[in-house]
Amino acid sequence: MSKMHIKMTVNGQKKELLSEPRQLLIHVLREELGLTGPHIGCETSHCGACTVEMNGKSVKSCTVFAAQADGAEVTTIEGLGNPDGLHVLQEMFKEHHGLQCGFCTPGMITRAHRLLQENPNPTEEEVRFGMAGNLCRCTGYQNIVKAILAAAAEMNSAKEAAQ
Amino acid sequence: MRPFDYRRAETLDSVAEGGRIIAGGTNLLDLMKLQVEIPDTLVDINRIAGLDRIEPQGEGLRIGALVTNTEVAADPRIRAGYPVLARAILAGASGQIRNKATTGGNLLQRTRCPYFYDPAMACNKREPGAGCSAQGGVGRMLAVFGTSDACLAAHPSDMAVGLRVLEARVEVRGTDGATRQLALEDFYCLPGDRPDIESVVQPGEIITAVILPAPVAGSVQSYRKVRDRASYAFALVSVAAVATMRDGRIDHLSLAYGSVAPRPWGDDAVTDALVGQAPDAGLFRRAADRLTAGHTPHPDAAYKLPLLRRSLQSVLHEVTGLSEAAIGTDKAEAFA
């Protein structure tokens, strides 16, 4: 059961580490790399709190072995914004009360970020469908959807202004 | 999770050296966490070249085993010619899971029977000969067709139901490197007294592709999934249909049913009796009655029979144009 040499680019930084084959990506991110933004909610691929981007796609990092992420580009919530410069989605979650206890928020925002890359102008229905893999135990879905739609509008008008 | 060795296969030949195959891992990881599966070695097949493409084959399509569920559902050729497949896939799981789940892995996912997932309970699928705790247990998700005394578990896939209604074939590569193709209905084994044997894939073998025949031009296709909540839940029952009409009669019809059997279910006698007929509510009711006649499922799952009868009748109304499609339906027209 030898350890494996894993290389990943995480939030733009190259990382190398030794991983046991059974280590999950979420454990490597949180415990080896200190990125505690992605949360462990259920660890059974249901709740989506551990959502990160891997090679440009949303995945549940509790359902990926770190070994499967070898060579991958990974983005966590820490790669989207920081306290000095919040991402538009983070601003809009704040504005529209898109979080209550906050536990699901990193997964929600990371998933929403990818959703808006794939569909920059979604309908409310498309947001709800796209976010179906992220559960909020406070059931704050209305304001989460509002925040994502507001972020989409904000990002689109910023894009137009830049043109 | 129990420790194991992890090996990356670079070629199909090296798969034959053995070990439990991992592709997306979306079901396998759950099973390993619960120690329902305890492989000594995992063989990661994600780097094998050539399995991640959808290519024309004859008048149809060849979907490589590593093409993800997201990619299949988004492919313009699938959406145009095989919309029932795209809709079945999108009715299942969530975006994150579909991004990882592969075509081959979806076919080989295990049942979600709660007794299979609980090593404290007896399960012939997990441990042949141990018994079946679902018999006399709690079981509203259990199968109602094709079960045996040894196993009542249902196959949970939506995608596989879409593939069955499209008469897809599965390409399996043997340990000698030769490939063979099986109709989807012949790919899965019924449980009998060995519910641990779920498909014809033997150790060391691998699914390499799924082959779709030519699209049924002008067909109306529908996938109706009935579940406990509007998204992100396994089907209680599902009905997939592909139909064409000519001169007011059913010209071509294919039907498949999900979450009611250990494999995507079909009943040729029911389907054949509808072909050539003019659509009619009485005709559809008799077809539905025939589909479920003579089955006495586990009492907790018995509701599935009337639910399936109503779902089939509704879908038949929809795809033959006898009545307007229901709100929120998954009906679509296919074109070649």
Short mmCIF file of C-alpha atoms in Angstrom, two decimals:
data_model
loop_
_atom_site.label_atom_id
_atom_site.label_comp_id
_atom_site.label_asym_id
_atom_site.label_seq_id
_atom_site.Cartn_x
_atom_site.Cartn_y
_atom_site.Cartn_z
CA MET A 1 0.00 0.00 0.00
CA SER A 2 2.75 2.41 -0.98
CA LYS A 3 2.21 6.15 -1.05
CA MET A 4 1.75 7.89 -4.35
CA HIS A 5 3.44 11.00 -5.67
CA ILE A 6 0.73 13.48 -6.62
CA LYS A 7 1.15 16.75 -8.51
CA MET A 8 -1.69 19.23 -8.69
CA THR A 9 -2.15 22.89 -9.50
CA VAL A 10 -4.34 24.25 -6.73
CA ASN A 11 -5.64 27.81 -7.04
CA GLY A 12 -2.88 28.50 -9.54
CA GLN A 13 -0.05 27.16 -7.35
CA LYS A 14 1.84 23.99 -8.13
CA LYS A 15 1.67 21.45 -5.30
CA GLU A 16 3.42 18.12 -4.87
CA LEU A 17 2.73 15.65 -2.12
CA LEU A 18 2.72 12.02 -1.13
CA SER A 19 -0.71 10.53 -0.72
CA GLU A 20 -2.05 7.23 0.45
CA PRO A 21 -4.23 5.76 -2.31
CA ARG A 22 -7.27 5.85 -0.02
CA GLN A 23 -6.94 9.57 0.72
CA LEU A 24 -9.82 11.61 -0.64
CA LEU A 25 -9.19 14.87 -2.45
CA ILE A 26 -11.13 16.77 0.24
CA HIS A 27 -8.79 15.42 2.95
CA VAL A 28 -5.70 16.40 0.99
CA LEU A 29 -7.06 19.89 0.35
CA ARG A 30 -8.04 20.46 3.96
CA GLU A 31 -5.38 18.59 5.92
CA GLU A 32 -2.29 18.61 3.71
CA LEU A 33 -2.76 21.94 1.94
CA GLY A 34 -4.63 23.81 4.69
CA LEU A 35 -7.49 24.81 2.40
CA THR A 36 -10.40 24.52 4.80
CA GLY A 37 -12.84 26.40 2.59
CA PRO A 38 -14.31 23.28 1.03
CA HIS A 39 -16.27 21.61 3.83
CA ILE A 40 -16.99 18.01 4.69
CA GLY A 41 -20.74 17.79 5.17
CA CYS A 42 -21.83 14.24 4.54
CA GLU A 43 -18.77 12.59 2.97
CA THR A 44 -21.16 10.45 0.93
CA SER A 45 -21.43 12.65 -2.19
CA HIS A 46 -24.88 13.91 -1.27
CA CYS A 47 -24.53 17.39 0.15
CA GLY A 48 -22.08 19.22 -2.14
CA ALA A 49 -20.37 21.21 0.65
CA CYS A 50 -17.03 19.82 -0.61
CA THR A 51 -17.57 21.02 -4.20
CA VAL A 52 -14.41 22.20 -5.97
CA GLU A 53 -13.49 22.70 -9.59
CA MET A 54 -11.29 20.03 -11.14
CA ASN A 55 -10.09 20.65 -14.70
CA GLY A 56 -12.87 23.17 -15.19
CA LYS A 57 -15.69 21.00 -13.90
CA SER A 58 -17.52 20.94 -10.60
CA VAL A 59 -16.87 17.77 -8.63
CA LYS A 60 -17.55 16.59 -5.10
CA SER A 61 -14.08 16.29 -3.63
CA CYS A 62 -15.25 13.70 -1.08
CA THR A 63 -15.94 11.37 -4.00
CA VAL A 64 -12.59 11.74 -5.75
CA PHE A 65 -9.41 10.02 -4.63
CA ALA A 66 -6.49 12.43 -4.50
CA ALA A 67 -4.78 9.99 -6.87
CA GLN A 68 -7.50 10.69 -9.44
CA ALA A 69 -6.62 14.39 -9.26
CA ASP A 70 -2.97 13.81 -10.15
CA GLY A 71 -2.06 16.31 -12.87
CA ALA A 72 -5.30 18.22 -12.42
CA GLU A 73 -6.01 21.91 -11.97
CA VAL A 74 -8.10 22.37 -8.85
CA THR A 75 -9.86 25.54 -7.74
CA THR A 76 -11.38 25.91 -4.28
CA ILE A 77 -13.35 28.77 -2.76
CA GLU A 78 -9.99 30.26 -1.66
CA GLY A 79 -9.12 30.64 -5.35
CA LEU A 80 -12.22 32.67 -6.17
CA GLY A 81 -11.88 35.58 -3.76
CA ASN A 82 -10.39 36.72 -0.47
CA PRO A 83 -11.42 39.06 2.36
CA ASP A 84 -9.78 42.03 0.61
CA GLY A 85 -11.33 41.29 -2.75
CA LEU A 86 -14.52 39.30 -2.67
CA HIS A 87 -15.73 37.56 -5.80
CA VAL A 88 -18.97 38.95 -7.23
CA LEU A 89 -20.73 35.78 -6.12
CA GLN A 90 -19.47 36.29 -2.57
CA GLU A 91 -20.64 39.92 -2.64
CA MET A 92 -24.06 38.89 -3.88
CA PHE A 93 -24.46 36.09 -1.34
CA LYS A 94 -23.73 38.77 1.28
CA GLU A 95 -26.11 41.31 -0.30
CA HIS A 96 -28.99 38.91 -0.81
CA HIS A 97 -28.67 36.94 2.42
CA GLY A 98 -27.63 33.84 0.52
CA LEU A 99 -26.17 32.32 3.67
CA GLN A 100 -27.47 31.59 7.13
CA CYS A 101 -25.18 29.21 9.05
CA GLY A 102 -22.71 29.39 6.16
CA PHE A 103 -21.69 25.76 6.16
CA CYS A 104 -22.86 25.01 2.62
CA THR A 105 -21.73 28.39 1.26
CA PRO A 106 -18.25 27.52 -0.07
CA GLY A 107 -19.69 24.61 -2.03
CA MET A 108 -22.65 26.68 -3.19
CA ILE A 109 -20.44 29.50 -4.46
CA THR A 110 -17.87 27.22 -6.07
CA ARG A 111 -20.65 25.35 -7.86
CA ALA A 112 -22.41 28.57 -8.85
CA HIS A 113 -19.13 29.93 -10.22
CA ARG A 114 -18.82 27.00 -12.61
CA LEU A 115 -22.52 27.16 -13.46
CA LEU A 116 -22.14 30.79 -14.55
CA GLN A 117 -19.07 29.90 -16.63
CA GLU A 118 -21.12 27.29 -18.47
CA ASN A 119 -24.31 29.35 -18.65
CA PRO A 120 -23.64 33.07 -18.04
CA ASN A 121 -27.28 34.08 -18.31
CA PRO A 122 -29.33 31.34 -16.63
CA THR A 123 -33.03 31.39 -15.89
CA GLU A 124 -34.17 30.79 -12.32
CA GLU A 125 -35.13 27.24 -13.34
CA GLU A 126 -31.67 26.62 -14.79
CA VAL A 127 -30.05 27.87 -11.59
CA ARG A 128 -32.20 25.53 -9.52
CA PHE A 129 -31.41 22.59 -11.81
CA GLY A 130 -27.70 23.42 -11.86
CA MET A 131 -27.51 23.75 -8.07
CA ALA A 132 -29.46 20.53 -7.37
CA GLY A 133 -26.34 18.78 -6.06
CA ASN A 134 -25.83 21.31 -3.25
CA LEU A 135 -27.91 21.02 -0.13
CA CYS A 136 -28.53 23.81 2.39
CA ARG A 137 -29.61 22.45 5.74
CA CYS A 138 -30.96 25.88 6.71
CA THR A 139 -33.12 25.52 3.55
CA GLY A 140 -32.11 29.01 2.44
CA TYR A 141 -32.56 28.18 -1.21
CA GLN A 142 -34.67 31.21 -2.23
CA ASN A 143 -31.97 33.69 -1.37
CA ILE A 144 -29.19 31.48 -2.74
CA VAL A 145 -30.96 31.45 -6.11
CA LYS A 146 -31.52 35.23 -5.89
CA ALA A 147 -27.84 35.79 -5.10
CA ILE A 148 -26.70 33.69 -8.06
CA LEU A 149 -29.07 35.46 -10.46
CA ALA A 150 -27.88 38.82 -9.13
CA ALA A 151 -24.25 37.77 -9.59
CA ALA A 152 -24.99 36.69 -13.16
CA ALA A 153 -26.55 40.08 -13.91
CA GLU A 154 -23.62 41.87 -12.27
CA MET A 155 -21.02 39.83 -14.16
CA ASN A 156 -22.84 40.37 -17.46
CA SER A 157 -23.09 44.13 -17.04
CA ALA A 158 -19.41 44.29 -16.05
CA LYS A 159 -18.61 42.34 -19.21
CA GLU A 160 -20.69 44.73 -21.33
CA ALA A 161 -19.04 47.74 -19.75
CA ALA A 162 -15.62 46.31 -20.57
CA GLN A 163 -16.50 45.96 -24.25
CA MET B 1 -11.53 2.98 4.31
CA ARG B 2 -9.43 -0.17 4.00
CA PRO B 3 -6.00 0.40 2.42
CA PHE B 4 -5.44 -0.78 -1.15
CA ASP B 5 -2.95 -0.50 -3.99
CA TYR B 6 -3.62 1.92 -6.81
CA ARG B 7 -2.48 1.18 -10.32
CA ARG B 8 -2.93 3.23 -13.47
CA ALA B 9 -3.66 1.30 -16.62
CA GLU B 10 -2.23 3.00 -19.71
CA THR B 11 -3.54 0.38 -22.14
CA LEU B 12 -6.54 -1.90 -22.40
CA ASP B 13 -4.21 -4.91 -22.32
CA SER B 14 -3.04 -4.03 -18.82
CA VAL B 15 -6.63 -4.10 -17.50
CA ALA B 16 -6.57 -7.86 -17.92
CA GLU B 17 -3.90 -8.09 -15.20
CA GLY B 18 -6.76 -7.77 -12.72
CA GLY B 19 -7.90 -5.44 -9.97
CA ARG B 20 -11.12 -3.54 -9.43
CA ILE B 21 -11.61 -1.00 -12.21
CA ILE B 22 -12.21 2.62 -11.24
CA ALA B 23 -13.38 5.20 -13.77
CA GLY B 24 -15.38 8.10 -12.26
CA GLY B 25 -15.65 6.26 -8.96
CA THR B 26 -18.90 8.00 -8.00
CA ASN B 27 -20.54 4.80 -6.76
CA LEU B 28 -17.41 2.81 -5.94
CA LEU B 29 -16.08 5.35 -3.44
CA ASP B 30 -19.31 5.21 -1.46
CA LEU B 31 -19.14 1.42 -1.44
CA MET B 32 -15.50 1.41 -0.34
CA LYS B 33 -16.15 3.89 2.48
CA LEU B 34 -18.80 1.52 3.83
CA GLN B 35 -16.55 -1.50 3.18
CA VAL B 36 -19.24 -3.05 1.01
CA GLU B 37 -16.45 -3.30 -1.55
CA ILE B 38 -12.93 -3.95 -0.23
CA PRO B 39 -10.67 -4.26 -3.28
CA ASP B 40 -6.97 -5.07 -2.79
CA THR B 41 -6.09 -3.15 -5.94
CA LEU B 42 -7.79 -0.38 -7.86
CA VAL B 43 -7.02 -0.04 -11.56
CA ASP B 44 -7.57 3.53 -12.75
CA ILE B 45 -8.55 3.40 -16.43
CA ASN B 46 -8.94 7.15 -16.96
CA ARG B 47 -5.67 7.48 -18.87
CA ILE B 48 -6.40 4.78 -21.44
CA ALA B 49 -6.50 6.61 -24.77
CA GLY B 50 -9.46 6.52 -27.10
CA LEU B 51 -12.27 5.69 -24.66
CA ASP B 52 -13.33 9.30 -24.12
CA ARG B 53 -14.90 10.07 -27.48
CA ILE B 54 -18.31 9.95 -29.16
CA GLU B 55 -17.80 8.96 -32.80
CA PRO B 56 -20.05 8.11 -35.73
CA GLN B 57 -20.35 4.36 -36.26
CA GLY B 58 -22.37 3.27 -39.27
CA GLU B 59 -25.54 5.34 -39.14
CA GLY B 60 -25.37 5.49 -35.37
CA LEU B 61 -22.92 6.58 -32.68
CA ARG B 62 -20.21 4.94 -30.64
CA ILE B 63 -19.95 6.31 -27.10
CA GLY B 64 -16.62 5.48 -25.49
CA ALA B 65 -16.83 3.95 -22.02
CA LEU B 66 -15.08 6.94 -20.42
CA VAL B 67 -17.33 9.61 -21.91
CA THR B 68 -18.94 11.29 -18.92
CA ASN B 69 -22.67 11.49 -18.36
CA THR B 70 -22.43 15.30 -18.71
CA GLU B 71 -20.74 14.96 -22.10
CA VAL B 72 -23.27 12.46 -23.44
CA ALA B 73 -26.23 14.60 -22.34
CA ALA B 74 -24.68 17.74 -23.89
CA ASP B 75 -23.63 16.21 -27.21
CA PRO B 76 -25.60 17.82 -30.09
CA ARG B 77 -25.87 14.48 -31.93
CA ILE B 78 -27.35 12.81 -28.86
CA ARG B 79 -29.74 15.68 -28.20
CA ALA B 80 -30.95 15.63 -31.81
CA GLY B 81 -31.22 11.92 -32.55
CA TYR B 82 -31.51 10.36 -29.10
CA PRO B 83 -33.15 12.97 -26.85
CA VAL B 84 -34.55 10.28 -24.54
CA LEU B 85 -30.99 9.41 -23.56
CA ALA B 86 -30.02 13.01 -22.79
CA ARG B 87 -33.20 13.44 -20.75
CA ALA B 88 -32.75 10.20 -18.84
CA ILE B 89 -29.21 11.19 -17.90
CA LEU B 90 -30.19 14.69 -16.82
CA ALA B 91 -32.98 13.22 -14.67
CA GLY B 92 -30.33 11.43 -12.60
CA ALA B 93 -27.85 12.48 -9.89
CA SER B 94 -26.51 16.05 -9.88
CA GLY B 95 -24.21 18.13 -12.07
CA GLN B 96 -21.13 17.30 -9.99
CA ILE B 97 -21.80 13.55 -10.12
CA ARG B 98 -22.61 13.57 -13.85
CA ASN B 99 -19.29 15.35 -14.45
CA LYS B 100 -17.43 12.37 -12.99
CA ALA B 101 -19.74 9.45 -13.81
CA THR B 102 -18.84 7.61 -17.00
CA THR B 103 -20.89 5.68 -19.52
CA GLY B 104 -19.34 2.33 -18.60
CA GLY B 105 -19.42 3.02 -14.88
CA ASN B 106 -23.06 4.10 -14.93
CA LEU B 107 -23.98 0.75 -16.48
CA LEU B 108 -22.08 -1.12 -13.78
CA GLN B 109 -23.26 0.91 -10.78
CA ARG B 110 -24.61 -1.20 -7.95
CA THR B 111 -28.10 -1.26 -6.52
CA ARG B 112 -29.06 1.21 -3.81
CA CYS B 113 -30.89 -1.45 -1.77
CA PRO B 114 -30.25 -0.34 1.84
CA TYR B 115 -29.47 -3.88 2.96
CA PHE B 116 -26.70 -4.13 0.36
CA TYR B 117 -25.17 -0.96 1.85
CA ASP B 118 -25.34 -2.16 5.45
CA PRO B 119 -22.71 -4.81 6.27
CA ALA B 120 -24.56 -5.54 9.53
CA MET B 121 -27.45 -7.02 7.52
CA ALA B 122 -27.61 -10.18 5.42
CA CYS B 123 -27.23 -9.67 1.69
CA ASN B 124 -26.68 -12.35 -0.95
CA LYS B 125 -25.35 -9.74 -3.35
CA ARG B 126 -22.65 -8.65 -0.94
CA GLU B 127 -21.98 -12.11 0.50
CA PRO B 128 -23.38 -15.02 -1.54
CA GLY B 129 -25.33 -17.44 0.66
CA ALA B 130 -25.74 -14.99 3.55
CA GLY B 131 -29.48 -14.50 2.99
CA CYS B 132 -31.59 -11.50 2.06
CA SER B 133 -32.67 -9.07 4.77
CA ALA B 134 -34.95 -7.29 2.30
CA GLN B 135 -37.25 -10.34 2.43
CA GLY B 136 -39.57 -9.35 5.23
CA GLY B 137 -37.66 -6.12 5.68
CA VAL B 138 -38.46 -2.54 4.73
CA GLY B 139 -38.41 -2.02 1.01
CA ARG B 140 -40.32 0.62 -0.91
CA MET B 141 -37.42 0.99 -3.41
CA LEU B 142 -37.24 -2.74 -4.19
CA ALA B 143 -37.77 -4.35 -7.60
CA VAL B 144 -41.15 -5.78 -8.61
CA PHE B 145 -40.10 -7.75 -11.71
CA GLY B 146 -37.27 -10.24 -12.30
CA THR B 147 -36.47 -10.82 -8.63
CA SER B 148 -35.64 -14.11 -6.95
CA ASP B 149 -35.89 -15.47 -3.42
CA ALA B 150 -32.24 -14.56 -3.06
CA CYS B 151 -32.50 -10.90 -4.09
CA LEU B 152 -35.14 -8.18 -4.51
CA ALA B 153 -32.82 -5.32 -5.44
CA ALA B 154 -33.55 -2.91 -8.29
CA HIS B 155 -31.08 -1.45 -10.79
CA PRO B 156 -31.07 2.30 -10.15
CA SER B 157 -29.74 3.72 -13.44
CA ASP B 158 -31.72 6.23 -15.51
CA MET B 159 -29.15 6.21 -18.32
CA ALA B 160 -29.42 2.45 -18.83
CA VAL B 161 -33.20 2.75 -19.30
CA GLY B 162 -32.58 5.33 -22.03
CA LEU B 163 -30.07 2.98 -23.64
CA ARG B 164 -32.42 0.04 -23.51
CA VAL B 165 -35.30 1.92 -25.17
CA LEU B 166 -32.87 2.98 -27.92
CA GLU B 167 -31.81 -0.65 -28.44
CA ALA B 168 -28.18 0.16 -27.67
CA ARG B 169 -25.46 -2.46 -27.61
CA VAL B 170 -22.61 -2.74 -25.12
CA GLU B 171 -19.11 -3.55 -26.35
CA VAL B 172 -17.09 -5.68 -23.92
CA ARG B 173 -13.41 -6.46 -24.36
CA GLY B 174 -12.37 -9.90 -23.19
CA THR B 175 -9.11 -10.83 -21.50
CA ASP B 176 -7.86 -12.12 -24.85
CA GLY B 177 -8.30 -8.66 -26.39
CA ALA B 178 -11.27 -9.68 -28.54
CA THR B 179 -14.43 -7.59 -28.25
CA ARG B 180 -18.04 -8.73 -28.29
CA GLN B 181 -21.28 -6.81 -28.43
CA LEU B 182 -24.38 -7.48 -26.39
CA ALA B 183 -27.84 -6.00 -26.54
CA LEU B 184 -28.42 -4.07 -23.34
CA GLU B 185 -31.14 -6.53 -22.30
CA ASP B 186 -28.61 -9.39 -22.54
CA PHE B 187 -25.89 -7.46 -20.73
CA TYR B 188 -27.38 -7.80 -17.25
CA CYS B 189 -28.01 -11.09 -15.45
CA LEU B 190 -31.14 -11.64 -13.40
CA PRO B 191 -30.28 -12.53 -9.80
CA GLY B 192 -31.46 -16.14 -9.64
CA ASP B 193 -29.48 -17.74 -6.83
CA ARG B 194 -26.35 -15.68 -7.58
CA PRO B 195 -27.31 -12.02 -7.20
CA ASP B 196 -23.63 -11.13 -6.82
CA ILE B 197 -23.24 -11.76 -10.56
CA GLU B 198 -24.85 -8.68 -12.08
CA SER B 199 -23.63 -8.59 -15.67
CA VAL B 200 -21.83 -10.67 -18.26
CA VAL B 201 -18.59 -8.74 -17.63
CA GLN B 202 -16.06 -11.19 -16.20
CA PRO B 203 -13.02 -10.31 -14.05
CA GLY B 204 -10.34 -8.75 -16.25
CA GLU B 205 -12.88 -7.72 -18.87
CA ILE B 206 -13.89 -4.14 -19.53
CA ILE B 207 -16.69 -2.22 -21.21
CA THR B 208 -15.11 -0.26 -24.07
CA ALA B 209 -18.12 1.43 -25.65
CA VAL B 210 -21.87 1.68 -26.02
CA ILE B 211 -23.15 1.55 -29.61
CA LEU B 212 -26.32 3.41 -30.59
CA PRO B 213 -28.14 2.32 -33.76
CA ALA B 214 -29.32 4.89 -36.33
CA PRO B 215 -31.67 7.46 -34.79
CA VAL B 216 -35.38 6.70 -35.25
CA ALA B 217 -36.12 9.67 -37.50
CA GLY B 218 -39.29 11.57 -36.73
CA SER B 219 -39.86 9.65 -33.50
CA VAL B 220 -41.30 11.18 -30.39
CA GLN B 221 -39.23 10.23 -27.36
CA SER B 222 -40.08 10.55 -23.71
CA TYR B 223 -38.56 9.75 -20.34
CA ARG B 224 -40.94 9.92 -17.39
CA LYS B 225 -39.28 9.61 -14.01
CA VAL B 226 -41.47 9.43 -10.93
CA ARG B 227 -39.64 10.13 -7.68
CA ASP B 228 -40.10 11.36 -4.14
CA ARG B 229 -38.90 14.90 -4.91
CA ALA B 230 -38.49 16.93 -8.07
CA SER B 231 -34.74 16.53 -8.37
CA TYR B 232 -31.79 14.57 -7.12
CA ALA B 233 -33.59 11.35 -6.17
CA PHE B 234 -33.62 7.84 -7.58
CA ALA B 235 -36.70 6.83 -9.53
CA LEU B 236 -39.56 4.99 -7.89
CA VAL B 237 -40.51 3.98 -11.42
CA SER B 238 -39.54 5.37 -14.79
CA VAL B 239 -40.87 4.84 -18.32
CA ALA B 240 -38.91 5.50 -21.51
CA ALA B 241 -40.61 5.50 -24.92
CA VAL B 242 -39.69 5.98 -28.57
CA ALA B 243 -42.64 6.09 -30.97
CA THR B 244 -43.47 6.96 -34.56
CA MET B 245 -46.96 7.19 -36.03
CA ARG B 246 -48.19 6.49 -39.56
CA ASP B 247 -51.71 7.03 -40.87
CA GLY B 248 -53.04 7.40 -37.34
CA ARG B 249 -51.51 4.15 -36.13
CA ILE B 250 -48.47 3.30 -34.02
CA ASP B 251 -45.77 2.44 -36.54
CA HIS B 252 -42.68 1.95 -34.39
CA LEU B 253 -42.65 1.61 -30.62
CA SER B 254 -39.97 0.88 -28.07
CA LEU B 255 -40.59 0.90 -24.30
CA ALA B 256 -38.35 0.42 -21.29
CA TYR B 257 -38.95 0.69 -17.55
CA GLY B 258 -36.57 1.74 -14.78
CA SER B 259 -36.24 1.05 -11.03
CA VAL B 260 -38.68 -1.86 -11.23
CA ALA B 261 -36.25 -4.75 -11.87
CA PRO B 262 -32.64 -5.85 -11.38
CA ARG B 263 -32.01 -4.47 -14.87
CA PRO B 264 -33.69 -1.95 -17.19
CA TRP B 265 -36.93 -3.79 -17.86
CA GLY B 266 -38.76 -4.46 -21.11
CA ASP B 267 -41.70 -6.60 -22.13
CA ASP B 268 -41.82 -7.40 -25.85
CA ALA B 269 -45.33 -8.89 -25.71
CA VAL B 270 -46.74 -5.66 -24.28
CA THR B 271 -44.92 -3.50 -26.83
CA ASP B 272 -45.69 -5.72 -29.83
CA ALA B 273 -49.41 -5.73 -29.04
CA LEU B 274 -49.45 -1.94 -29.40
CA VAL B 275 -47.69 -1.72 -32.78
CA GLY B 276 -50.08 -1.26 -35.72
CA GLN B 277 -52.90 -0.12 -33.43
CA ALA B 278 -54.63 3.24 -33.37
CA PRO B 279 -53.95 4.99 -30.06
CA ASP B 280 -56.83 4.56 -27.65
CA ALA B 281 -57.21 4.89 -23.89
CA GLY B 282 -58.64 1.38 -23.55
CA LEU B 283 -55.77 -0.10 -25.57
CA PHE B 284 -53.24 1.62 -23.33
CA ARG B 285 -55.02 0.50 -20.17
CA ARG B 286 -54.96 -3.11 -21.35
CA ALA B 287 -51.22 -2.80 -22.18
CA ALA B 288 -50.54 -1.46 -18.69
CA ASP B 289 -52.57 -4.23 -17.07
CA ARG B 290 -50.71 -6.83 -19.09
CA LEU B 291 -47.33 -5.37 -18.07
CA THR B 292 -47.95 -5.91 -14.36
CA ALA B 293 -50.27 -8.96 -14.42
CA GLY B 294 -49.18 -11.93 -12.33
CA HIS B 295 -46.58 -10.12 -10.25
CA THR B 296 -46.78 -10.13 -6.45
CA PRO B 297 -43.96 -7.95 -5.16
CA HIS B 298 -42.75 -7.24 -1.64
CA PRO B 299 -45.69 -5.49 0.07
CA ASP B 300 -43.73 -2.24 0.56
CA ALA B 301 -43.03 -2.05 -3.19
CA ALA B 302 -46.48 -3.15 -4.34
CA TYR B 303 -47.46 0.52 -4.93
CA LYS B 304 -45.02 0.45 -7.85
CA LEU B 305 -47.39 -1.67 -9.96
CA PRO B 306 -50.28 0.81 -10.16
CA LEU B 307 -47.78 3.68 -10.35
CA LEU B 308 -46.10 2.01 -13.31
CA ARG B 309 -49.45 1.31 -14.98
CA ARG B 310 -50.49 4.94 -14.71
CA SER B 311 -47.07 6.20 -15.84
CA LEU B 312 -47.07 3.93 -18.89
CA GLN B 313 -50.57 5.00 -19.92
CA SER B 314 -49.65 8.65 -19.53
CA VAL B 315 -46.46 8.28 -21.58
CA LEU B 316 -48.30 6.35 -24.31
CA HIS B 317 -50.92 9.12 -24.52
CA GLU B 318 -48.08 11.61 -24.83
CA VAL B 319 -45.86 9.94 -27.44
CA THR B 320 -48.78 8.92 -29.70
CA GLY B 321 -50.33 12.39 -29.55
CA LEU B 322 -53.56 11.08 -28.05
CA SER B 323 -53.36 13.82 -25.46
CA GLU B 324 -51.26 16.88 -24.80
CA ALA B 325 -47.99 16.32 -23.02
CA ALA B 326 -48.10 16.84 -19.27
CA ILE B 327 -46.60 19.99 -17.78
CA GLY B 328 -42.91 19.56 -17.18
CA THR B 329 -42.69 16.47 -19.33
CA ASP B 330 -39.52 15.23 -20.93
CA LYS B 331 -41.07 14.60 -24.35
CA ALA B 332 -39.02 15.60 -27.38
CA GLU B 333 -38.94 14.96 -31.10
CA ALA B 334 -35.92 13.23 -32.62
CA PHE B 335 -34.43 13.95 -36.00
CA ALA B 336 -31.59 12.26 -37.86
#
